[in-house]
Amino acid sequence: MYTNLSRPQSSVLMQLRTSHIGLDAFLFRFHLAPSPDCALCLVPETFSHYLLSCLLYRRQRVALISRLGTACLSLWHLIAAKL
């Protein structure tokens, strides 16, 4: 599906697109996490929260926004961008 990516990169991107990734909101469904919530923000730890709003990753998000050259960060920008 992602011909220009390595197999591990393609796998992670597919996991992100389907939300089947090791974040607590997903893991909690299988009793693999004690709570579905982010330990810092106390909201469901989803792909969207992790990348767009989690306080723990604020500095990394600012760097990413700078690298993407956009002030409007969205899931589409993150999945479709060629970094």
PDB file of C-alpha atoms in Angstrom:
ATOM      1  CA  MET A   1       0.000   0.000   0.000  1.00  0.00           C
ATOM      2  CA  TYR A   2       2.835   2.409   0.841  1.00  0.00           C
ATOM      3  CA  THR A   3       5.401   1.603  -1.808  1.00  0.00           C
ATOM      4  CA  ASN A   4       7.892   4.314  -0.843  1.00  0.00           C
ATOM      5  CA  LEU A   5       8.061   3.195   2.813  1.00  0.00           C
ATOM      6  CA  SER A   6       9.864   0.344   4.490  1.00  0.00           C
ATOM      7  CA  ARG A   7       7.763  -2.469   5.908  1.00  0.00           C
ATOM      8  CA  PRO A   8       8.098  -1.215   9.531  1.00  0.00           C
ATOM      9  CA  GLN A   9       7.177   2.344   8.480  1.00  0.00           C
ATOM     10  CA  SER A  10       4.209   1.080   6.487  1.00  0.00           C
ATOM     11  CA  SER A  11       3.080  -1.037   9.431  1.00  0.00           C
ATOM     12  CA  VAL A  12       3.160   1.891  11.873  1.00  0.00           C
ATOM     13  CA  LEU A  13       1.299   4.140   9.441  1.00  0.00           C
ATOM     14  CA  MET A  14      -1.426   1.516   8.998  1.00  0.00           C
ATOM     15  CA  GLN A  15      -1.695   1.100  12.773  1.00  0.00           C
ATOM     16  CA  LEU A  16      -2.084   4.868  13.143  1.00  0.00           C
ATOM     17  CA  ARG A  17      -4.738   5.064  10.435  1.00  0.00           C
ATOM     18  CA  THR A  18      -6.778   2.276  12.042  1.00  0.00           C
ATOM     19  CA  SER A  19      -6.106   3.399  15.656  1.00  0.00           C
ATOM     20  CA  HIS A  20      -4.777  -0.087  16.423  1.00  0.00           C
ATOM     21  CA  ILE A  21      -1.659   1.137  18.160  1.00  0.00           C
ATOM     22  CA  GLY A  22      -0.293   0.722  21.661  1.00  0.00           C
ATOM     23  CA  LEU A  23      -2.040   3.664  23.269  1.00  0.00           C
ATOM     24  CA  ASP A  24      -4.116   3.186  26.400  1.00  0.00           C
ATOM     25  CA  ALA A  25      -7.523   3.789  24.771  1.00  0.00           C
ATOM     26  CA  PHE A  26      -6.884   0.777  22.513  1.00  0.00           C
ATOM     27  CA  LEU A  27      -5.032  -1.384  25.049  1.00  0.00           C
ATOM     28  CA  PHE A  28      -7.718  -0.881  27.709  1.00  0.00           C
ATOM     29  CA  ARG A  29     -10.250  -2.663  25.482  1.00  0.00           C
ATOM     30  CA  PHE A  30      -8.173  -5.831  25.874  1.00  0.00           C
ATOM     31  CA  HIS A  31      -7.417  -5.348  29.585  1.00  0.00           C
ATOM     32  CA  LEU A  32      -3.799  -4.503  28.765  1.00  0.00           C
ATOM     33  CA  ALA A  33      -3.885  -1.036  30.360  1.00  0.00           C
ATOM     34  CA  PRO A  34      -5.385  -0.024  33.714  1.00  0.00           C
ATOM     35  CA  SER A  35      -7.267   2.923  32.192  1.00  0.00           C
ATOM     36  CA  PRO A  36      -8.058   4.262  28.713  1.00  0.00           C
ATOM     37  CA  ASP A  37      -6.907   7.718  29.803  1.00  0.00           C
ATOM     38  CA  CYS A  38      -3.669   9.614  29.318  1.00  0.00           C
ATOM     39  CA  ALA A  39      -1.897   9.666  32.686  1.00  0.00           C
ATOM     40  CA  LEU A  40      -1.086  13.376  32.352  1.00  0.00           C
ATOM     41  CA  CYS A  41      -4.162  14.883  30.673  1.00  0.00           C
ATOM     42  CA  LEU A  42      -6.826  12.510  32.067  1.00  0.00           C
ATOM     43  CA  VAL A  43      -8.648  12.177  28.741  1.00  0.00           C
ATOM     44  CA  PRO A  44      -8.751   9.091  26.484  1.00  0.00           C
ATOM     45  CA  GLU A  45      -5.266   8.388  25.150  1.00  0.00           C
ATOM     46  CA  THR A  46      -6.121   8.142  21.467  1.00  0.00           C
ATOM     47  CA  PHE A  47      -4.010   8.702  18.380  1.00  0.00           C
ATOM     48  CA  SER A  48      -5.603  12.126  17.987  1.00  0.00           C
ATOM     49  CA  HIS A  49      -4.913  13.134  21.599  1.00  0.00           C
ATOM     50  CA  TYR A  50      -1.366  11.782  21.523  1.00  0.00           C
ATOM     51  CA  LEU A  51      -0.381  13.721  18.414  1.00  0.00           C
ATOM     52  CA  LEU A  52      -2.527  16.842  18.593  1.00  0.00           C
ATOM     53  CA  SER A  53      -3.059  17.811  22.207  1.00  0.00           C
ATOM     54  CA  CYS A  54      -1.138  15.799  24.821  1.00  0.00           C
ATOM     55  CA  LEU A  55       0.766  18.186  27.073  1.00  0.00           C
ATOM     56  CA  LEU A  56       3.656  15.749  27.377  1.00  0.00           C
ATOM     57  CA  TYR A  57       4.556  16.176  23.691  1.00  0.00           C
ATOM     58  CA  ARG A  58       4.023  19.939  23.321  1.00  0.00           C
ATOM     59  CA  ARG A  59       7.671  20.696  22.383  1.00  0.00           C
ATOM     60  CA  GLN A  60       7.778  17.916  19.788  1.00  0.00           C
ATOM     61  CA  ARG A  61       4.481  19.139  18.314  1.00  0.00           C
ATOM     62  CA  VAL A  62       5.856  22.688  17.945  1.00  0.00           C
ATOM     63  CA  ALA A  63       8.909  21.297  16.124  1.00  0.00           C
ATOM     64  CA  LEU A  64       6.674  19.202  13.875  1.00  0.00           C
ATOM     65  CA  ILE A  65       4.455  22.178  13.021  1.00  0.00           C
ATOM     66  CA  SER A  66       7.568  24.151  12.132  1.00  0.00           C
ATOM     67  CA  ARG A  67       8.864  21.331   9.938  1.00  0.00           C
ATOM     68  CA  LEU A  68       5.524  20.881   8.174  1.00  0.00           C
ATOM     69  CA  GLY A  69       5.243  24.621   7.625  1.00  0.00           C
ATOM     70  CA  THR A  70       1.652  24.840   8.763  1.00  0.00           C
ATOM     71  CA  ALA A  71      -0.071  26.439  11.729  1.00  0.00           C
ATOM     72  CA  CYS A  72      -3.073  24.158  11.265  1.00  0.00           C
ATOM     73  CA  LEU A  73      -2.033  20.731  12.455  1.00  0.00           C
ATOM     74  CA  SER A  74      -4.520  17.971  11.743  1.00  0.00           C
ATOM     75  CA  LEU A  75      -4.485  14.195  11.556  1.00  0.00           C
ATOM     76  CA  TRP A  76      -4.562  14.497   7.770  1.00  0.00           C
ATOM     77  CA  HIS A  77      -1.389  16.628   7.803  1.00  0.00           C
ATOM     78  CA  LEU A  78       0.374  14.078   9.990  1.00  0.00           C
ATOM     79  CA  ILE A  79      -0.620  11.017   7.991  1.00  0.00           C
ATOM     80  CA  ALA A  80      -0.230  12.515   4.522  1.00  0.00           C
ATOM     81  CA  ALA A  81       2.853  14.697   5.042  1.00  0.00           C
ATOM     82  CA  LYS A  82       6.148  13.695   3.499  1.00  0.00           C
ATOM     83  CA  LEU A  83       8.705  14.503   6.161  1.00  0.00           C
TER      84      LEU A  83
END
